[in-house]
PDB file of C-alpha atoms in Angstrom:
ATOM      1  CA  MET A   1       6.005 -93.468  73.977  1.00 43.00           C
ATOM      2  CA  LYS A   2       5.780 -96.132  71.211  1.00 40.00           C
ATOM      3  CA  ASN A   3       8.281 -98.342  72.628  1.00 41.00           C
ATOM      4  CA  SER A   4       7.847 -97.474  76.344  1.00 42.00           C
ATOM      5  CA  SER A   5       6.952-100.240  78.911  1.00 43.00           C
ATOM      6  CA  PHE A   6       5.417 -97.402  80.915  1.00 39.00           C
ATOM      7  CA  LEU A   7       2.670 -97.252  78.432  1.00 41.00           C
ATOM      8  CA  LEU A   8       2.061-100.831  78.427  1.00 40.00           C
ATOM      9  CA  ILE A   9       1.645-100.782  81.945  1.00 36.00           C
ATOM     10  CA  LEU A  10      -1.080 -98.049  81.871  1.00 35.00           C
ATOM     11  CA  LEU A  11      -2.819 -99.539  79.120  1.00 38.00           C
ATOM     12  CA  PHE A  12      -3.517-102.790  81.107  1.00 34.00           C
ATOM     13  CA  TYR A  13      -4.317-101.129  84.248  1.00 30.00           C
ATOM     14  CA  GLN A  14      -7.502 -99.350  83.413  1.00 30.00           C
ATOM     15  CA  PHE A  15      -5.518 -97.795  80.693  1.00 32.00           C
ATOM     16  CA  LEU A  16      -5.229 -94.604  82.848  1.00 29.00           C
ATOM     17  CA  PHE A  17      -3.050 -92.261  80.658  1.00 30.00           C
ATOM     18  CA  ILE A  18      -5.010 -89.054  81.833  1.00 29.00           C
ATOM     19  CA  SER A  19      -4.240 -85.504  80.673  1.00 32.00           C
ATOM     20  CA  ASN A  20      -5.770 -82.705  82.434  1.00 32.00           C
ATOM     21  CA  ILE A  21      -7.061 -80.002  79.994  1.00 29.00           C
ATOM     22  CA  PHE A  22      -5.930 -76.607  80.864  1.00 29.00           C
ATOM     23  CA  GLY A  23      -5.799 -73.236  79.347  1.00 30.00           C
ATOM     24  CA  LYS A  24      -6.736 -71.969  75.559  1.00 31.00           C
ATOM     25  CA  ASN A  25      -8.146 -73.835  72.694  1.00 32.00           C
ATOM     26  CA  ILE A  26      -5.873 -73.676  69.750  1.00 32.00           C
ATOM     27  CA  THR A  27      -7.076 -71.610  66.998  1.00 34.00           C
ATOM     28  CA  ILE A  28      -6.171 -72.562  63.431  1.00 34.00           C
ATOM     29  CA  LYS A  29      -4.269 -69.982  61.795  1.00 38.00           C
ATOM     30  CA  ASN A  30      -3.491 -69.258  58.154  1.00 34.00           C
ATOM     31  CA  SER A  31       0.290 -70.247  58.528  1.00 36.00           C
ATOM     32  CA  GLU A  32      -0.946 -73.756  59.674  1.00 44.00           C
ATOM     33  CA  ASP A  33      -2.889 -74.714  56.465  1.00 44.00           C
ATOM     34  CA  THR A  34       0.549 -75.107  54.753  1.00 58.00           C
ATOM     35  CA  GLY A  35       2.674 -78.189  54.492  1.00 76.00           C
ATOM     36  CA  CYS A  36       0.041 -81.060  54.416  1.00 85.00           C
ATOM     37  CA  PRO A  37      -0.214 -83.479  51.616  1.00 85.00           C
ATOM     38  CA  ASN A  38      -3.960 -83.099  51.586  1.00 83.00           C
ATOM     39  CA  LYS A  39      -5.201 -79.516  51.502  1.00 79.00           C
ATOM     40  CA  ASP A  40      -8.151 -79.996  53.816  1.00 84.00           C
ATOM     41  CA  TYR A  41      -5.849 -81.033  56.562  1.00 88.00           C
ATOM     42  CA  PHE A  42      -4.258 -78.414  58.877  1.00 82.00           C
ATOM     43  CA  MET A  43      -0.637 -78.704  60.375  1.00 82.00           C
ATOM     44  CA  LYS A  44      -0.457 -78.403  64.317  1.00 80.00           C
ATOM     45  CA  GLU A  45       2.252 -77.497  66.709  1.00 72.00           C
ATOM     46  CA  ASP A  46       3.701 -81.025  66.581  1.00 74.00           C
ATOM     47  CA  GLN A  47       4.213 -80.807  62.967  1.00 78.00           C
ATOM     48  CA  LYS A  48       1.509 -83.189  62.052  1.00 84.00           C
ATOM     49  CA  CYS A  49      -1.448 -82.669  59.963  1.00 89.00           C
ATOM     50  CA  TYR A  50      -5.236 -83.465  61.098  1.00 91.00           C
ATOM     51  CA  LYS A  51      -8.290 -83.544  59.755  1.00 91.00           C
ATOM     52  CA  LEU A  52     -11.560 -84.064  62.171  1.00 90.00           C
ATOM     53  CA  TYR A  53     -14.637 -85.992  60.887  1.00 91.00           C
ATOM     54  CA  LYS A  54     -17.814 -86.115  62.719  1.00 89.00           C
ATOM     55  CA  THR A  55     -19.148 -89.573  61.876  1.00 89.00           C
ATOM     56  CA  ASN A  56     -20.156 -92.837  63.407  1.00 89.00           C
ATOM     57  CA  SER A  57     -17.587 -95.571  62.726  1.00 90.00           C
ATOM     58  CA  SER A  58     -16.129 -98.931  63.686  1.00 90.00           C
ATOM     59  CA  ARG A  59     -12.417 -98.952  64.538  1.00 86.00           C
ATOM     60  CA  GLU A  60     -11.992-100.588  60.806  1.00 87.00           C
ATOM     61  CA  ASP A  61     -14.252 -98.098  59.076  1.00 91.00           C
ATOM     62  CA  ALA A  62     -12.334 -95.090  60.892  1.00 92.00           C
ATOM     63  CA  SER A  63      -9.161 -96.692  59.712  1.00 88.00           C
ATOM     64  CA  LYS A  64     -10.350 -97.070  56.218  1.00 90.00           C
ATOM     65  CA  LEU A  65     -11.451 -93.138  56.300  1.00 92.00           C
ATOM     66  CA  CYS A  66      -8.112 -92.166  57.218  1.00 92.00           C
ATOM     67  CA  LYS A  67      -6.307 -94.331  54.608  1.00 89.00           C
ATOM     68  CA  ASN A  68      -8.427 -92.910  51.781  1.00 90.00           C
ATOM     69  CA  ASP A  69      -6.668 -89.692  52.587  1.00 90.00           C
ATOM     70  CA  ASN A  70      -3.276 -91.265  52.803  1.00 88.00           C
ATOM     71  CA  ALA A  71      -3.618 -90.702  56.745  1.00 91.00           C
ATOM     72  CA  TYR A  72      -4.015 -92.898  59.550  1.00 89.00           C
ATOM     73  CA  LEU A  73      -5.666 -92.782  62.883  1.00 91.00           C
ATOM     74  CA  PRO A  74      -3.736 -90.545  65.553  1.00 88.00           C
ATOM     75  CA  SER A  75      -0.817 -91.988  67.482  1.00 82.00           C
ATOM     76  CA  ILE A  76       0.301 -90.067  70.659  1.00 78.00           C
ATOM     77  CA  GLU A  77       3.706 -89.954  71.585  1.00 70.00           C
ATOM     78  CA  ASN A  78       3.551 -87.513  74.604  1.00 67.00           C
ATOM     79  CA  ASN A  79       1.426 -85.042  76.680  1.00 66.00           C
ATOM     80  CA  SER A  80       1.955 -82.184  74.518  1.00 69.00           C
ATOM     81  CA  GLU A  81       0.840 -84.306  71.453  1.00 74.00           C
ATOM     82  CA  GLU A  82      -2.140 -85.513  73.273  1.00 78.00           C
ATOM     83  CA  GLN A  83      -3.035 -81.919  74.213  1.00 76.00           C
ATOM     84  CA  VAL A  84      -2.979 -80.981  70.682  1.00 80.00           C
ATOM     85  CA  ILE A  85      -5.352 -83.489  69.659  1.00 81.00           C
ATOM     86  CA  PHE A  86      -7.886 -82.742  72.605  1.00 80.00           C
ATOM     87  CA  ASN A  87      -7.813 -79.258  71.396  1.00 79.00           C
ATOM     88  CA  LEU A  88      -8.934 -80.029  68.027  1.00 80.00           C
ATOM     89  CA  LEU A  89     -12.483 -81.003  69.445  1.00 78.00           C
ATOM     90  CA  ASN A  90     -12.692 -77.454  71.021  1.00 72.00           C
ATOM     91  CA  ASP A  91     -14.523 -79.110  74.395  1.00 64.00           C
ATOM     92  CA  SER A  92     -16.717 -80.996  72.368  1.00 71.00           C
ATOM     93  CA  ASN A  93     -18.094 -84.240  74.217  1.00 74.00           C
ATOM     94  CA  GLY A  94     -17.604 -87.382  72.445  1.00 78.00           C
ATOM     95  CA  LYS A  95     -15.252 -90.304  71.745  1.00 84.00           C
ATOM     96  CA  PHE A  96     -12.589 -91.061  68.887  1.00 87.00           C
ATOM     97  CA  TRP A  97     -10.337 -94.145  68.232  1.00 88.00           C
ATOM     98  CA  LEU A  98      -6.589 -94.088  68.531  1.00 87.00           C
ATOM     99  CA  GLY A  99      -4.294 -95.998  66.190  1.00 85.00           C
ATOM    100  CA  LEU A 100      -3.569 -98.397  68.746  1.00 80.00           C
ATOM    101  CA  LYS A 101      -4.012-102.088  69.233  1.00 74.00           C
ATOM    102  CA  CYS A 102      -2.983-104.795  71.874  1.00 70.00           C
ATOM    103  CA  THR A 103      -3.125-108.415  71.241  1.00 64.00           C
ATOM    104  CA  ASN A 104      -1.553-109.103  74.557  1.00 61.00           C
ATOM    105  CA  ILE A 105       0.329-107.486  77.425  1.00 54.00           C
ATOM    106  CA  THR A 106       3.661-107.482  75.654  1.00 55.00           C
ATOM    107  CA  ALA A 107       2.154-106.696  72.142  1.00 62.00           C
ATOM    108  CA  CYS A 108       0.740-103.163  71.567  1.00 66.00           C
ATOM    109  CA  PHE A 109       1.023-101.547  67.939  1.00 72.00           C
ATOM    110  CA  TRP A 110       0.248 -98.193  66.453  1.00 72.00           C
ATOM    111  CA  ASP A 111      -2.205 -98.729  63.609  1.00 68.00           C
ATOM    112  CA  ASP A 112       0.011-101.598  61.572  1.00 39.00           C
ATOM    113  CA  GLY A 113      -3.000-103.351  60.307  1.00 45.00           C
ATOM    114  CA  HIS A 114      -3.235-106.098  62.807  1.00 38.00           C
ATOM    115  CA  VAL A 115      -6.632-107.502  62.930  1.00 40.00           C
ATOM    116  CA  LEU A 116      -6.328-109.260  66.443  1.00 40.00           C
ATOM    117  CA  GLY A 117      -6.830-107.921  69.928  1.00 51.00           C
ATOM    118  CA  ASN A 118      -8.856-104.791  71.261  1.00 61.00           C
ATOM    119  CA  CYS A 119      -8.391-101.347  69.978  1.00 72.00           C
ATOM    120  CA  TYR A 120      -8.440 -97.985  72.058  1.00 72.00           C
ATOM    121  CA  TYR A 121     -10.568 -95.013  72.100  1.00 76.00           C
ATOM    122  CA  VAL A 122     -10.319 -91.678  74.047  1.00 80.00           C
ATOM    123  CA  ASN A 123     -13.276 -90.361  75.987  1.00 76.00           C
ATOM    124  CA  VAL A 124     -13.601 -86.510  75.794  1.00 73.00           C
ATOM    125  CA  ASN A 125     -17.008 -86.245  77.307  1.00 74.00           C
ATOM    126  CA  SER A 126     -16.256 -83.991  80.207  1.00 69.00           C
ATOM    127  CA  SER A 127     -19.169 -85.431  82.476  1.00 72.00           C
ATOM    128  CA  SER A 128     -17.877 -89.045  82.175  1.00 74.00           C
ATOM    129  CA  ILE A 129     -15.949 -90.777  84.947  1.00 72.00           C
ATOM    130  CA  ASP A 130     -13.519 -91.734  82.318  1.00 71.00           C
ATOM    131  CA  TYR A 131     -12.861 -88.429  80.798  1.00 72.00           C
ATOM    132  CA  GLY A 132      -9.318 -88.360  79.244  1.00 73.00           C
ATOM    133  CA  GLU A 133      -8.695 -91.833  79.714  1.00 76.00           C
ATOM    134  CA  TRP A 134      -7.470 -94.430  76.830  1.00 75.00           C
ATOM    135  CA  VAL A 135     -10.438 -97.255  76.790  1.00 77.00           C
ATOM    136  CA  SER A 136     -10.148-100.715  75.660  1.00 75.00           C
ATOM    137  CA  GLU A 137     -12.891-101.547  73.180  1.00 76.00           C
ATOM    138  CA  LYS A 138     -13.888-104.268  70.645  1.00 76.00           C
ATOM    139  CA  CYS A 139     -12.755-103.164  67.336  1.00 75.00           C
ATOM    140  CA  GLU A 140     -16.035-104.201  65.756  1.00 78.00           C
ATOM    141  CA  ASN A 141     -18.217-101.762  67.699  1.00 82.00           C
ATOM    142  CA  GLU A 142     -18.968 -98.554  66.699  1.00 83.00           C
ATOM    143  CA  LEU A 143     -18.334 -95.100  68.135  1.00 82.00           C
ATOM    144  CA  ASN A 144     -20.962 -92.590  67.524  1.00 72.00           C
ATOM    145  CA  ASP A 145     -18.882 -89.316  67.604  1.00 76.00           C
ATOM    146  CA  TYR A 146     -15.554 -88.589  65.884  1.00 78.00           C
ATOM    147  CA  VAL A 147     -12.752 -89.768  63.696  1.00 83.00           C
ATOM    148  CA  ILE A 148      -9.498 -87.956  63.900  1.00 80.00           C
ATOM    149  CA  CYS A 149      -6.862 -88.423  61.121  1.00 83.00           C
ATOM    150  CA  GLN A 150      -3.466 -87.640  61.204  1.00 81.00           C
ATOM    151  CA  GLN A 151      -0.481 -87.621  58.705  1.00 81.00           C
ATOM    152  CA  GLU A 152       2.993 -86.338  58.409  1.00 74.00           C
ATOM    153  CA  SER A 153       3.686 -83.070  57.225  1.00 71.00           C
ATOM    154  CA  ASN A 154       5.677 -82.534  53.838  1.00 67.00           C
ATOM    155  CA  THR A 155       7.527 -79.289  55.147  1.00 61.00           C
ATOM    156  CA  ASP A 156      10.334 -78.120  57.012  1.00 57.00           C
ATOM    157  CA  GLN A 157       8.609 -75.060  58.109  1.00 60.00           C
ATOM    158  CA  LEU A 158       8.735 -74.483  61.780  1.00 63.00           C
ATOM    159  CA  TYR A 159       5.804 -73.533  63.766  1.00 70.00           C
ATOM    160  CA  ASP A 160       6.029 -70.178  65.481  1.00 77.00           C
ATOM    161  CA  CYS A 161       6.796 -69.997  69.293  1.00 84.00           C
ATOM    162  CA  PRO A 162       4.132 -68.952  71.512  1.00 84.00           C
ATOM    163  CA  LYS A 163       4.245 -65.418  72.922  1.00 85.00           C
ATOM    164  CA  ASP A 164       7.361 -64.619  75.203  1.00 88.00           C
ATOM    165  CA  TYR A 165       8.842 -67.943  74.326  1.00 90.00           C
ATOM    166  CA  SER A 166      12.336 -68.140  72.391  1.00 88.00           C
ATOM    167  CA  ARG A 167      13.568 -70.802  70.233  1.00 87.00           C
ATOM    168  CA  ASN A 168      16.564 -73.099  71.059  1.00 86.00           C
ATOM    169  CA  GLU A 169      18.518 -73.287  67.691  1.00 80.00           C
ATOM    170  CA  ASP A 170      19.935 -76.499  68.522  1.00 80.00           C
ATOM    171  CA  ASN A 171      16.542 -78.508  68.901  1.00 81.00           C
ATOM    172  CA  ASN A 172      14.098 -75.954  67.452  1.00 80.00           C
ATOM    173  CA  ASP A 173      11.946 -76.173  70.657  1.00 87.00           C
ATOM    174  CA  CYS A 174      10.548 -73.015  72.567  1.00 91.00           C
ATOM    175  CA  TYR A 175      11.430 -72.002  76.147  1.00 93.00           C
ATOM    176  CA  ASN A 176       9.848 -69.519  78.335  1.00 94.00           C
ATOM    177  CA  TYR A 177      11.348 -68.393  81.785  1.00 93.00           C
ATOM    178  CA  VAL A 178       8.556 -67.754  84.380  1.00 94.00           C
ATOM    179  CA  SER A 179       9.789 -65.600  86.881  1.00 92.00           C
ATOM    180  CA  ILE A 180       6.825 -65.698  89.395  1.00 94.00           C
ATOM    181  CA  PRO A 181       7.331 -68.459  91.917  1.00 95.00           C
ATOM    182  CA  LEU A 182       4.755 -71.096  91.955  1.00 96.00           C
ATOM    183  CA  THR A 183       4.264 -74.554  93.347  1.00 97.00           C
ATOM    184  CA  PHE A 184       5.116 -77.558  90.982  1.00 96.00           C
ATOM    185  CA  GLU A 185       1.504 -78.189  90.128  1.00 95.00           C
ATOM    186  CA  GLU A 186       0.670 -74.300  89.592  1.00 96.00           C
ATOM    187  CA  ALA A 187       3.995 -74.054  87.310  1.00 96.00           C
ATOM    188  CA  ASN A 188       2.887 -77.020  85.120  1.00 94.00           C
ATOM    189  CA  LYS A 189      -0.559 -75.876  84.717  1.00 94.00           C
ATOM    190  CA  ASN A 190       0.658 -72.433  83.780  1.00 94.00           C
ATOM    191  CA  CYS A 191       3.017 -73.952  80.886  1.00 94.00           C
ATOM    192  CA  GLN A 192       0.049 -76.113  79.911  1.00 91.00           C
ATOM    193  CA  ASN A 193      -1.881 -72.777  79.217  1.00 88.00           C
ATOM    194  CA  ASN A 194       0.487 -72.549  76.020  1.00 82.00           C
ATOM    195  CA  ASN A 195       0.120 -76.472  75.246  1.00 86.00           C
ATOM    196  CA  ALA A 196       3.635 -76.437  76.903  1.00 91.00           C
ATOM    197  CA  THR A 197       5.041 -78.434  79.952  1.00 92.00           C
ATOM    198  CA  LEU A 198       7.593 -77.827  82.640  1.00 95.00           C
ATOM    199  CA  VAL A 199      10.968 -78.358  80.856  1.00 94.00           C
ATOM    200  CA  SER A 200      12.416 -81.721  80.117  1.00 91.00           C
ATOM    201  CA  ILE A 201      16.237 -81.934  79.978  1.00 89.00           C
ATOM    202  CA  ASN A 202      18.173 -84.992  78.604  1.00 81.00           C
ATOM    203  CA  SER A 203      22.019 -83.520  77.852  1.00 80.00           C
ATOM    204  CA  ASN A 204      24.488 -81.271  79.300  1.00 80.00           C
ATOM    205  CA  GLU A 205      23.997 -78.918  76.253  1.00 83.00           C
ATOM    206  CA  GLU A 206      20.111 -78.542  77.094  1.00 86.00           C
ATOM    207  CA  ASN A 207      20.822 -77.913  80.780  1.00 85.00           C
ATOM    208  CA  MET A 208      23.289 -75.092  80.147  1.00 85.00           C
ATOM    209  CA  TYR A 209      20.592 -73.545  77.882  1.00 88.00           C
ATOM    210  CA  ILE A 210      18.396 -73.573  80.529  1.00 89.00           C
ATOM    211  CA  LEU A 211      20.912 -71.897  82.829  1.00 86.00           C
ATOM    212  CA  ASN A 212      21.692 -69.328  80.367  1.00 84.00           C
ATOM    213  CA  LEU A 213      18.034 -68.717  80.051  1.00 85.00           C
ATOM    214  CA  SER A 214      17.641 -67.941  83.499  1.00 83.00           C
ATOM    215  CA  ASN A 215      20.766 -66.073  84.195  1.00 76.00           C
ATOM    216  CA  ASP A 216      19.560 -63.737  81.197  1.00 68.00           C
ATOM    217  CA  LYS A 217      16.787 -62.688  83.635  1.00 60.00           C
ATOM    218  CA  ASP A 218      19.266 -61.445  86.096  1.00 59.00           C
ATOM    219  CA  LYS A 219      17.659 -63.678  88.501  1.00 64.00           C
ATOM    220  CA  LYS A 220      19.665 -66.181  90.771  1.00 72.00           C
ATOM    221  CA  GLU A 221      16.850 -68.470  91.889  1.00 84.00           C
ATOM    222  CA  ASN A 222      16.319 -71.918  91.561  1.00 91.00           C
ATOM    223  CA  ILE A 223      13.944 -72.949  89.165  1.00 94.00           C
ATOM    224  CA  TRP A 224      11.469 -75.916  88.745  1.00 96.00           C
ATOM    225  CA  ILE A 225      11.992 -78.493  85.940  1.00 94.00           C
ATOM    226  CA  GLY A 226       9.551 -81.137  84.653  1.00 94.00           C
ATOM    227  CA  LEU A 227      10.957 -84.280  86.723  1.00 92.00           C
ATOM    228  CA  THR A 228       9.186 -86.019  89.444  1.00 92.00           C
ATOM    229  CA  TYR A 229      10.468 -88.574  92.030  1.00 86.00           C
ATOM    230  CA  LYS A 230       7.791 -91.214  93.151  1.00 84.00           C
ATOM    231  CA  ASN A 231       7.769 -94.788  94.224  1.00 81.00           C
ATOM    232  CA  GLY A 232      11.526 -94.777  93.300  1.00 78.00           C
ATOM    233  CA  THR A 233      11.049 -93.746  89.851  1.00 82.00           C
ATOM    234  CA  LEU A 234      12.074 -90.680  88.185  1.00 84.00           C
ATOM    235  CA  GLN A 235       9.649 -89.272  85.269  1.00 87.00           C
ATOM    236  CA  TRP A 236       9.493 -86.151  82.996  1.00 89.00           C
ATOM    237  CA  VAL A 237       5.907 -84.647  83.105  1.00 90.00           C
ATOM    238  CA  ASP A 238       5.997 -84.392  79.164  1.00 85.00           C
ATOM    239  CA  GLY A 239       6.266 -88.163  78.959  1.00 79.00           C
ATOM    240  CA  SER A 240       9.616 -88.267  77.346  1.00 76.00           C
ATOM    241  CA  THR A 241      12.053 -90.997  78.264  1.00 70.00           C
ATOM    242  CA  LEU A 242      14.640 -90.237  81.012  1.00 74.00           C
ATOM    243  CA  ASN A 243      17.993 -91.317  79.620  1.00 67.00           C
ATOM    244  CA  GLU A 244      21.256 -92.081  81.410  1.00 61.00           C
ATOM    245  CA  TRP A 245      22.133 -88.549  81.718  1.00 63.00           C
ATOM    246  CA  ASN A 246      20.775 -86.646  84.727  1.00 66.00           C
ATOM    247  CA  ASN A 247      22.312 -83.876  86.655  1.00 64.00           C
ATOM    248  CA  LEU A 248      20.839 -84.733  90.084  1.00 62.00           C
ATOM    249  CA  LYS A 249      22.926 -83.448  92.845  1.00 51.00           C
ATOM    250  CA  ASN A 250      26.086 -85.535  93.521  1.00 46.00           C
ATOM    251  CA  ASN A 251      25.019 -87.239  90.206  1.00 44.00           C
ATOM    252  CA  SER A 252      23.055 -90.034  92.290  1.00 45.00           C
ATOM    253  CA  LEU A 253      19.796 -91.460  91.810  1.00 42.00           C
ATOM    254  CA  GLU A 254      19.582 -92.182  95.588  1.00 45.00           C
ATOM    255  CA  VAL A 255      17.221 -89.683  96.732  1.00 56.00           C
ATOM    256  CA  LYS A 256      15.511 -90.266  99.938  1.00 61.00           C
ATOM    257  CA  ASN A 257      12.179 -88.166  99.659  1.00 71.00           C
ATOM    258  CA  GLU A 258       9.656 -88.208  96.984  1.00 81.00           C
ATOM    259  CA  GLY A 259       8.867 -84.855  95.433  1.00 88.00           C
ATOM    260  CA  SER A 260       9.632 -82.745  92.309  1.00 91.00           C
ATOM    261  CA  VAL A 261      12.838 -81.486  91.041  1.00 90.00           C
ATOM    262  CA  ILE A 262      14.342 -77.928  91.009  1.00 89.00           C
ATOM    263  CA  MET A 263      17.772 -76.648  88.928  1.00 88.00           C
ATOM    264  CA  LEU A 264      20.065 -75.226  91.463  1.00 85.00           C
ATOM    265  CA  THR A 265      20.826 -71.861  89.815  1.00 82.00           C
ATOM    266  CA  GLU A 266      22.355 -69.728  92.927  1.00 78.00           C
ATOM    267  CA  ASP A 267      25.936 -69.482  93.021  1.00 73.00           C
ATOM    268  CA  GLY A 268      27.493 -72.128  94.817  1.00 74.00           C
ATOM    269  CA  ASP A 269      29.259 -75.853  94.367  1.00 74.00           C
ATOM    270  CA  ASP A 270      26.011 -77.169  93.494  1.00 78.00           C
ATOM    271  CA  TYR A 271      25.406 -74.576  90.886  1.00 80.00           C
ATOM    272  CA  SER A 272      23.616 -76.322  87.679  1.00 81.00           C
ATOM    273  CA  LYS A 273      22.722 -79.469  89.721  1.00 84.00           C
ATOM    274  CA  TRP A 274      19.492 -80.962  90.258  1.00 87.00           C
ATOM    275  CA  LYS A 275      17.535 -81.631  93.712  1.00 88.00           C
ATOM    276  CA  VAL A 276      14.412 -83.229  94.916  1.00 88.00           C
ATOM    277  CA  VAL A 277      12.204 -80.834  96.861  1.00 90.00           C
ATOM    278  CA  ASN A 278       8.692 -80.554  98.286  1.00 92.00           C
ATOM    279  CA  PRO A 279       6.242 -79.754  95.356  1.00 94.00           C
ATOM    280  CA  SER A 280       4.380 -77.354  97.555  1.00 95.00           C
ATOM    281  CA  ASP A 281       7.494 -75.181  97.565  1.00 95.00           C
ATOM    282  CA  LYS A 282       7.399 -72.162  95.298  1.00 96.00           C
ATOM    283  CA  TYR A 283       9.970 -71.398  92.714  1.00 95.00           C
ATOM    284  CA  PRO A 284      10.093 -69.765  89.300  1.00 95.00           C
ATOM    285  CA  SER A 285      10.241 -72.119  86.479  1.00 96.00           C
ATOM    286  CA  VAL A 286      10.858 -72.937  82.806  1.00 96.00           C
ATOM    287  CA  CYS A 287       8.493 -74.033  80.262  1.00 96.00           C
ATOM    288  CA  ARG A 288       9.274 -76.173  77.030  1.00 93.00           C
ATOM    289  CA  PHE A 289       6.844 -76.034  73.955  1.00 90.00           C
ATOM    290  CA  LYS A 290       7.929 -78.943  71.907  1.00 83.00           C
ATOM    291  CA  VAL A 291       7.916 -78.437  67.919  1.00 71.00           C
TER     292      VAL A 291
END
């Protein structure tokens, strides 16, 4: 989301990038403590390395603490990565600085050292009214809770897929077909239990992979994908950018009704197309775990 106008709009409308936190906390496994430049950092599912400090700090002090480790304050590119960072705190209440500054409505930067403008923190106090939000704060003010440092891993080792997920060799992400019919919201919450989301699709190759995955289950039922249509806008629930490729029915964005999107996997002329339907309808679904 670094270059997304969507992010800028959210940041300047009370910064309401809200992630609902569902499911299990991530347990650090032995396989995760490899591939990081610093031995006391841990590599997580997003292939980035993290360390959590319990300390009071201003934004500048927090940034210096991370730079001493050749790391930086965390950037968040999608909902899955936000979920990883939230889980580092293991349901603790508090706040942590983001590596984000905005000097005005058109200039937001991820931890580039710019000294002007406000900075942003995330409130993870579950009893607070701004729980989960990105909140603007003066950079010199001190947070009394946490510093999270992030750095790139130095390994090509892939994180294991969650149980019952299979790896797509073309993009290395992990997928799971869920045969139980659920509403759109229920289906996405079910995916989030494994730190995944309903699937995003950005090419014909990915579309065919999902079709083949559903066909392997000997089912001919339409399936939920992670696309919503609201106020004339299509958006993926994992925060990824909707590119020009899409497979909406009749290849048209002229959709009359708001709703959520299914892939048509039943035999017929519209096989493999996408269609906007009522989100309260129940269908099987496909989850995507981004590596």
